[in-house]
Short mmCIF file of C-alpha atoms in Angstrom, two decimals:
data_model
loop_
_atom_site.label_atom_id
_atom_site.label_comp_id
_atom_site.label_asym_id
_atom_site.label_seq_id
_atom_site.Cartn_x
_atom_site.Cartn_y
_atom_site.Cartn_z
CA MET D 317 -27.35 87.13 -79.23
CA SER D 318 -28.88 89.53 -81.77
CA ARG D 319 -25.58 91.42 -81.92
CA LEU D 320 -23.68 88.19 -82.43
CA ALA D 321 -26.08 87.18 -85.19
CA PHE D 322 -25.54 90.54 -86.90
CA ALA D 323 -21.77 90.22 -86.46
CA ALA D 324 -21.88 86.89 -88.30
CA ARG D 325 -23.12 88.63 -91.45
CA ASP D 326 -20.72 89.88 -94.11
CA ASP D 327 -19.00 92.98 -92.71
CA GLY D 328 -21.37 92.95 -89.70
CA ALA D 329 -18.67 92.69 -87.04
CA ARG D 330 -16.64 95.51 -88.61
CA LEU D 331 -19.69 97.78 -88.72
CA LEU D 332 -20.54 97.17 -85.08
CA ARG D 333 -16.92 97.75 -84.04
CA GLU D 334 -16.80 101.07 -85.88
CA LEU D 335 -20.02 102.18 -84.20
CA ILE D 336 -18.50 101.53 -80.76
CA LEU D 337 -15.22 103.23 -81.70
CA ASP D 338 -17.11 106.27 -83.00
CA VAL D 339 -18.83 106.64 -79.63
CA LEU D 340 -15.48 106.45 -77.83
CA ARG D 341 -14.04 109.07 -80.20
CA ARG D 342 -16.96 111.43 -79.56
CA VAL D 343 -16.56 111.05 -75.80
CA ALA D 344 -12.80 111.64 -76.05
CA SER D 345 -13.24 114.75 -78.22
CA SER D 346 -15.72 116.24 -75.73
CA LEU D 347 -13.17 116.22 -72.90
CA PRO D 348 -11.08 119.31 -72.04
CA GLY D 349 -7.74 117.57 -72.59
CA PRO D 350 -6.16 114.58 -74.32
CA VAL D 351 -7.16 111.11 -73.15
CA THR D 352 -4.15 109.26 -71.77
CA ARG D 353 -5.92 106.30 -70.17
CA LEU D 354 -8.95 104.36 -71.23
CA GLY D 355 -10.89 101.64 -69.44
CA VAL D 356 -13.73 99.63 -70.96
CA ALA D 357 -16.10 97.22 -69.23
CA GLY D 358 -18.91 95.33 -70.91
CA ASN D 359 -20.35 91.91 -71.56
CA PRO D 360 -18.20 89.40 -73.46
CA ALA D 361 -20.02 89.96 -76.77
CA MET D 362 -19.46 93.72 -76.67
CA ILE D 363 -15.81 93.33 -75.61
CA HIS D 364 -15.10 90.87 -78.44
CA LEU D 365 -16.79 93.17 -80.96
CA LEU D 366 -14.88 96.23 -79.70
CA LEU D 367 -11.54 94.49 -79.98
CA GLY D 368 -12.31 92.94 -83.36
CA LEU D 369 -12.01 89.40 -82.02
CA ASP D 370 -13.57 86.17 -83.20
CA CYS D 371 -17.09 85.96 -81.71
CA SER D 372 -17.95 82.47 -82.93
CA GLY D 373 -17.31 80.92 -79.51
CA LEU D 374 -20.11 83.06 -78.06
CA ALA D 375 -22.63 82.36 -80.81
CA ALA D 376 -23.08 78.59 -80.44
CA ALA D 377 -22.44 75.84 -77.91
CA PRO D 378 -20.01 74.82 -76.57
CA TYR D 379 -19.54 78.46 -75.58
CA ARG D 380 -15.99 79.71 -75.08
CA LEU D 381 -13.95 82.89 -74.80
CA SER D 382 -11.21 83.84 -77.24
CA PHE D 383 -10.13 86.67 -74.89
CA ARG D 384 -9.88 86.70 -71.10
CA GLY D 385 -9.12 90.38 -70.46
CA GLY D 386 -7.25 91.68 -67.46
CA HIS D 387 -4.84 93.84 -69.47
CA GLU D 388 -4.63 96.67 -72.00
CA SER D 389 -5.50 96.08 -75.64
CA ALA D 390 -5.03 98.26 -78.70
CA LEU D 391 -8.18 99.83 -80.15
CA ALA D 392 -7.26 102.29 -82.91
CA PRO D 393 -4.32 104.61 -83.79
CA ASP D 394 -6.24 107.67 -82.58
CA LEU D 395 -7.21 106.15 -79.23
CA PRO D 396 -5.07 105.01 -76.31
CA PRO D 397 -4.96 101.30 -75.45
CA ALA D 398 -7.97 100.21 -73.40
CA TYR D 399 -7.74 98.39 -70.10
CA VAL D 400 -10.37 95.62 -70.03
CA PRO D 401 -11.12 93.93 -66.67
CA PRO D 402 -11.11 90.12 -66.62
CA LEU D 403 -13.91 88.25 -68.35
CA LEU D 404 -15.18 85.63 -65.92
CA GLY D 405 -16.92 83.35 -68.42
CA PRO D 406 -18.56 83.25 -71.85
CA PHE D 407 -21.52 85.32 -70.60
CA VAL D 408 -20.14 86.78 -67.38
CA GLY D 409 -18.06 89.68 -68.57
CA ALA D 410 -15.75 92.50 -67.66
CA ASP D 411 -18.75 94.45 -66.38
CA ALA D 412 -19.28 91.77 -63.72
CA SER D 413 -15.65 91.69 -62.58
CA ALA D 414 -15.51 95.51 -62.51
CA GLY D 415 -18.75 95.63 -60.52
CA LEU D 416 -17.44 92.99 -58.14
CA HIS D 417 -14.31 95.05 -57.52
CA ALA D 418 -16.40 98.17 -56.86
CA VAL D 419 -18.67 96.59 -54.24
CA MET D 420 -15.72 94.88 -52.54
CA ARG D 421 -13.84 98.18 -52.39
CA GLY D 422 -17.03 99.65 -50.94
CA GLY D 423 -16.87 97.26 -48.00
CA ALA D 424 -19.13 94.39 -49.06
CA VAL D 425 -18.71 91.46 -46.66
CA PRO D 426 -19.06 87.85 -47.87
CA PRO D 427 -21.30 86.06 -48.26
CA PHE D 428 -22.99 88.55 -50.58
CA LEU D 429 -24.58 88.47 -54.01
CA LEU D 430 -23.94 90.95 -56.82
CA ALA D 431 -26.90 91.00 -59.23
CA ASP D 432 -26.73 92.98 -62.46
CA PHE D 433 -30.13 92.91 -64.19
CA GLY D 434 -30.06 93.56 -67.93
CA THR D 435 -30.80 91.84 -71.21
CA ASN D 436 -28.15 89.42 -69.94
CA GLY D 437 -28.37 88.97 -66.19
CA GLU D 438 -25.01 88.47 -64.47
CA PHE D 439 -24.73 87.24 -60.89
CA VAL D 440 -21.69 86.73 -58.66
CA LEU D 441 -21.99 85.07 -55.26
CA ALA D 442 -19.06 85.88 -52.97
CA LEU D 443 -18.43 83.25 -50.29
CA PRO D 444 -16.25 83.24 -47.18
CA GLY D 445 -12.72 82.07 -47.78
CA GLY D 446 -12.30 83.94 -51.05
CA ARG D 447 -14.45 81.67 -53.21
CA PHE D 448 -16.79 83.06 -55.87
CA LEU D 449 -19.59 81.50 -57.90
CA ALA D 450 -20.93 83.21 -61.02
CA ALA D 451 -23.83 82.62 -63.37
CA SER D 452 -25.59 84.34 -66.23
CA VAL D 453 -29.07 84.05 -67.70
CA PRO D 454 -30.66 85.62 -70.78
CA MET D 455 -33.34 87.97 -69.47
CA GLY D 456 -34.35 89.88 -72.58
CA PRO D 457 -35.33 93.56 -72.78
CA ALA D 458 -38.67 93.46 -70.90
CA LEU D 459 -37.14 95.02 -67.77
CA GLU D 460 -36.09 97.96 -69.95
CA GLY D 461 -39.66 98.41 -71.14
CA VAL D 462 -39.12 96.73 -74.51
CA GLY D 463 -41.49 93.93 -75.52
CA PRO D 464 -44.76 94.62 -73.68
CA ARG D 465 -47.30 96.48 -75.84
CA LEU D 466 -47.16 99.78 -73.98
CA GLY D 467 -43.56 99.28 -72.88
CA ARG D 468 -41.07 102.10 -73.22
CA VAL D 469 -37.72 103.08 -71.74
CA ALA D 470 -38.22 105.33 -68.71
CA GLY D 471 -38.76 108.96 -69.66
CA PRO D 472 -41.44 111.68 -69.79
CA GLY D 473 -44.91 110.24 -70.26
CA VAL D 474 -43.89 106.84 -68.87
CA ALA D 475 -45.23 105.16 -65.72
CA VAL D 476 -42.37 103.94 -63.52
CA GLY D 477 -44.61 102.65 -60.74
CA PHE D 478 -48.22 102.16 -59.62
CA GLU D 479 -50.09 102.86 -56.42
CA LEU D 480 -53.31 101.38 -55.09
CA THR D 481 -55.93 104.03 -54.29
CA PRO D 482 -59.60 103.69 -53.25
CA ALA D 483 -60.48 104.34 -56.91
CA GLY D 484 -58.14 101.67 -58.27
CA LEU D 485 -54.66 101.87 -59.78
CA SER D 486 -52.83 105.17 -60.17
CA PRO D 487 -49.62 105.39 -62.25
CA VAL D 488 -46.51 107.05 -60.84
CA ALA D 489 -45.05 109.21 -63.60
CA TYR D 490 -41.37 109.51 -64.48
CA ARG D 491 -39.77 112.50 -62.78
CA ASP D 492 -40.45 115.89 -64.41
CA GLY D 493 -42.97 114.17 -66.69
CA PRO D 494 -46.66 114.90 -67.28
CA ALA D 495 -49.34 114.35 -64.68
CA PRO D 496 -50.26 110.68 -64.03
CA ALA D 497 -53.50 111.15 -66.00
CA ASP D 498 -51.42 111.90 -69.11
CA VAL D 499 -49.10 108.90 -68.83
CA ALA D 500 -49.41 106.73 -71.95
CA ALA D 501 -46.61 104.13 -71.60
CA ILE D 502 -45.09 101.86 -68.96
CA GLY D 503 -41.41 101.37 -68.12
CA GLY D 504 -39.75 98.21 -66.81
CA THR D 505 -40.05 99.20 -63.15
CA GLY D 506 -43.62 100.26 -63.87
CA TYR D 507 -44.53 96.78 -65.06
CA LEU D 508 -43.00 95.19 -61.96
CA SER D 509 -44.88 97.60 -59.72
CA LEU D 510 -48.14 97.04 -61.62
CA LEU D 511 -47.92 93.25 -61.45
CA ALA D 512 -46.98 93.33 -57.76
CA ARG D 513 -50.04 95.51 -57.00
CA LEU D 514 -52.31 93.21 -59.01
CA VAL D 515 -50.98 90.10 -57.25
CA SER D 516 -51.51 91.77 -53.86
CA VAL D 517 -55.25 92.28 -54.48
CA GLY D 518 -55.79 88.93 -56.20
CA VAL D 519 -56.48 90.33 -59.70
CA LEU D 520 -53.44 88.45 -60.99
CA ARG D 521 -52.97 84.87 -59.88
CA PRO D 522 -49.53 83.44 -59.02
CA ASP D 523 -49.60 81.50 -62.30
CA GLY D 524 -49.83 84.78 -64.21
CA ARG D 525 -53.48 84.49 -65.23
CA PHE D 526 -56.12 87.07 -64.46
CA ALA D 527 -58.65 86.08 -61.81
CA GLY D 528 -61.97 84.73 -63.03
CA ALA D 529 -65.23 86.62 -62.73
CA GLY D 530 -66.33 84.46 -59.80
CA ALA D 531 -63.10 84.82 -57.82
CA SER D 532 -63.35 85.93 -54.20
CA LEU D 533 -61.59 89.30 -54.18
CA PRO D 534 -61.55 92.33 -51.90
CA PRO D 535 -63.69 95.29 -53.08
CA LEU D 536 -60.65 97.06 -54.58
CA GLY D 537 -59.69 93.93 -56.49
CA ARG D 538 -63.21 93.60 -57.90
CA ARG D 539 -63.15 97.26 -58.95
CA ILE D 540 -59.88 96.77 -60.83
CA LEU D 541 -60.95 93.46 -62.37
CA ALA D 542 -64.01 95.18 -63.83
CA GLY D 543 -61.63 96.54 -66.47
CA LEU D 544 -60.87 93.05 -67.81
CA ALA D 545 -61.96 92.44 -71.41
CA LEU D 546 -60.96 90.38 -74.43
CA ASP D 547 -58.90 91.90 -77.22
CA GLY D 548 -58.94 89.55 -80.20
CA GLY D 549 -59.29 86.66 -77.79
CA GLU D 550 -56.48 87.86 -75.51
CA PRO D 551 -57.32 89.07 -71.98
CA ARG D 552 -56.64 92.78 -71.50
CA LEU D 553 -56.97 94.77 -68.29
CA ASP D 554 -57.96 98.38 -69.00
CA MET D 555 -56.73 101.09 -66.63
CA GLY D 556 -57.81 104.38 -68.15
CA ARG D 557 -55.25 105.36 -70.81
CA LEU D 558 -53.14 102.34 -69.91
CA ALA D 559 -53.77 98.63 -70.34
CA LEU D 560 -52.12 95.32 -69.52
CA TRP D 561 -52.35 92.36 -71.88
CA ALA D 562 -51.86 88.73 -70.91
CA SER D 563 -48.86 88.59 -73.27
CA ASP D 564 -47.26 91.45 -71.31
CA VAL D 565 -47.54 89.38 -68.15
CA GLU D 566 -45.88 86.45 -69.90
CA GLU D 567 -42.93 88.64 -70.96
CA VAL D 568 -42.26 89.48 -67.31
CA GLN D 569 -42.81 85.86 -66.24
CA LYS D 570 -39.97 84.76 -68.55
CA VAL D 571 -37.61 87.30 -67.00
CA LYS D 572 -38.69 86.28 -63.51
CA ALA D 573 -38.08 82.59 -64.28
CA ALA D 574 -34.57 83.33 -65.57
CA CYS D 575 -33.68 85.42 -62.52
CA ASN D 576 -35.14 82.83 -60.15
CA LEU D 577 -33.07 80.13 -61.86
CA ALA D 578 -29.88 82.10 -61.31
CA PHE D 579 -30.63 82.61 -57.62
CA SER D 580 -31.71 79.05 -56.90
CA GLY D 581 -28.86 77.57 -58.98
CA LEU D 582 -26.20 79.60 -57.19
CA PHE D 583 -27.69 78.90 -53.76
CA ARG D 584 -27.80 75.17 -54.51
CA ALA D 585 -24.19 75.17 -55.73
CA ALA D 586 -23.06 77.03 -52.60
CA GLY D 587 -25.21 75.07 -50.18
CA LEU D 588 -26.67 78.15 -48.52
CA GLY D 589 -29.85 80.22 -48.50
CA ILE D 590 -30.89 83.84 -48.48
CA GLY D 591 -30.57 84.06 -44.71
CA ALA D 592 -26.80 83.56 -44.89
CA LEU D 593 -26.21 86.59 -47.11
CA SER D 594 -25.00 89.88 -45.70
CA ALA D 595 -26.46 91.74 -48.68
CA ILE D 596 -27.74 91.58 -52.26
CA HIS D 597 -26.10 94.36 -54.26
CA LEU D 598 -28.37 95.44 -57.14
CA ALA D 599 -26.28 96.89 -59.96
CA GLY D 600 -27.03 98.63 -63.23
CA ALA D 601 -29.66 101.17 -64.23
CA PHE D 602 -32.57 98.82 -63.59
CA GLY D 603 -31.18 97.62 -60.27
CA SER D 604 -30.86 101.23 -59.16
CA HIS D 605 -34.56 101.95 -59.71
CA ALA D 606 -36.43 98.67 -59.17
CA ALA D 607 -38.25 98.42 -55.85
CA PRO D 608 -36.87 95.42 -53.89
CA ASP D 609 -40.31 94.85 -52.37
CA ASP D 610 -41.75 94.39 -55.88
CA LEU D 611 -38.97 91.98 -56.79
CA GLU D 612 -39.71 89.89 -53.70
CA ALA D 613 -43.50 90.06 -54.18
CA LEU D 614 -43.15 88.64 -57.69
CA GLY D 615 -40.65 85.94 -56.72
CA PHE D 616 -37.54 87.38 -58.33
CA LEU D 617 -36.07 87.28 -54.82
CA PRO D 618 -36.61 84.71 -52.07
CA SER D 619 -38.66 85.66 -49.04
CA GLY D 620 -36.60 88.10 -46.98
CA GLY D 621 -34.55 89.13 -49.99
CA ALA D 622 -35.86 92.70 -50.20
CA ALA D 623 -34.47 93.56 -46.78
CA LYS D 624 -31.03 92.38 -47.94
CA CYS D 625 -30.94 94.62 -51.04
CA ARG D 626 -28.48 97.47 -51.42
CA VAL D 627 -28.33 99.76 -54.45
CA ALA D 628 -24.89 99.47 -56.06
CA GLY D 629 -25.60 101.94 -58.88
CA ASN D 630 -23.39 101.73 -61.96
CA ALA D 631 -20.95 99.40 -60.24
CA SER D 632 -19.35 98.42 -63.55
CA LEU D 633 -18.40 102.03 -64.32
CA ASP D 634 -17.23 102.65 -60.76
CA GLY D 635 -15.11 99.51 -60.86
CA VAL D 636 -13.47 100.09 -64.21
CA CYS D 637 -12.57 103.65 -63.16
CA LEU D 638 -10.89 102.34 -60.02
CA LEU D 639 -9.07 99.60 -61.93
CA THR D 640 -7.88 101.77 -64.81
CA ALA D 641 -6.20 104.18 -62.41
CA ASP D 642 -4.62 101.64 -60.03
CA ALA D 643 -2.10 99.00 -61.11
CA ALA D 644 -2.27 97.23 -57.74
CA ALA D 645 -6.06 96.98 -58.04
CA ARG D 646 -5.67 95.45 -61.50
CA ARG D 647 -3.43 92.76 -60.05
CA ASP D 648 -5.97 92.15 -57.28
CA ILE D 649 -8.91 91.66 -59.66
CA LEU D 650 -6.87 89.25 -61.77
CA GLU D 651 -6.22 87.17 -58.69
CA THR D 652 -9.88 87.39 -57.69
CA ALA D 653 -10.97 86.31 -61.17
CA SER D 654 -8.84 83.17 -60.87
CA ARG D 655 -11.04 82.13 -57.93
CA VAL D 656 -14.36 82.55 -59.75
CA GLU D 657 -16.19 79.38 -60.75
CA VAL D 658 -18.90 79.79 -63.39
CA VAL D 659 -21.86 77.61 -62.45
CA ASP D 660 -23.62 75.60 -65.13
CA LEU D 661 -27.21 76.22 -64.09
CA ALA D 662 -28.47 73.17 -65.96
CA SER D 663 -26.17 70.98 -63.86
CA ALA D 664 -26.99 72.89 -60.68
CA MET D 665 -30.64 71.89 -61.07
CA GLY D 666 -29.60 68.27 -60.50
CA PRO D 667 -31.88 65.64 -62.02
CA GLU D 668 -34.46 68.28 -62.91
CA ASP D 669 -34.63 69.03 -66.65
CA PHE D 670 -33.54 72.62 -67.35
CA ALA D 671 -36.59 73.44 -69.48
CA GLN D 672 -38.88 72.02 -66.81
CA ALA D 673 -37.02 73.99 -64.14
CA PHE D 674 -37.54 77.18 -66.15
CA VAL D 675 -41.27 76.59 -66.70
CA LYS D 676 -41.70 75.68 -63.04
CA ARG D 677 -40.39 79.14 -62.14
CA MET D 678 -42.73 81.04 -64.48
CA VAL D 679 -44.92 81.85 -61.50
CA PHE D 680 -45.09 84.89 -59.27
CA ARG D 681 -43.51 83.25 -56.25
CA TYR D 682 -39.93 82.23 -55.58
CA VAL D 683 -39.10 78.59 -56.31
CA ALA D 684 -36.03 77.27 -54.50
#
């Protein structure tokens, strides 16, 4: 939405489009030969900006697409036309359809769920009989390490996980980074791992609050909780060079609630539960590195969901490569897209108010 807001400014959309085109030009110029084919997958906002299309239908309700994709579109005189996979809905884009094609070509058997975690979470539930349900939720940048006070994108000096030791919590450093004692920031997967460890020893309650001083905790939990202090009136858990603030926990709770809503809304619309799924395919950079056990422990996934998870990697890239090179595959994904129904999560909640449903899920347990 921030990109759409910028695009609404005078000359904003043109500037963003030129930035994207410049990246494509740099990639093309770095290749050993001329580029004859080009495929682009992305969320609807990015696709509309790239093609210089009207974005107003994505900026305010009722949301609508001015472009459906599924064919080649001109970009610039010095670039070949770009194939864009079908856009499935106003916030379920070409990246979702490309990822869906990739996992299906990889042998995924319905019913399965494709989950692409990002600032905009996109989910596609494939059902027997060729039916598909899709949904999207705004998740924000917390899973990328942006928002929490010590948050940072994964890299040297960043904790990407935590382990419980007899002495307390020990950060797991990003590969080829400094020793754990020198870690000074926390990545998205690090925050999930940290919160899951804290929940497991009772330091963090399911409602997201730190345990009180009189709480009945195991010895390790009491040792960790001894680091709890107030910082300008806000609870802060000190862990050596690292710390966790109550506001950091809330950032992750919001993401968890959004993800939980997508899962429960799709399952309600389909009339099935986690046990019916053959697999949950986790796509994208975050999905490739997040620990499924942490996702289940915090309620992002229903009970039993971790065992169903399969890492799909950059399924969007894999899919658009397959589609760009294969005309028959492009026809197939167009036909598949025609059978995708985008679920209105507010309606899927039934009589429950959407805002109430969201708040109800801001807890570290899965809410059906």
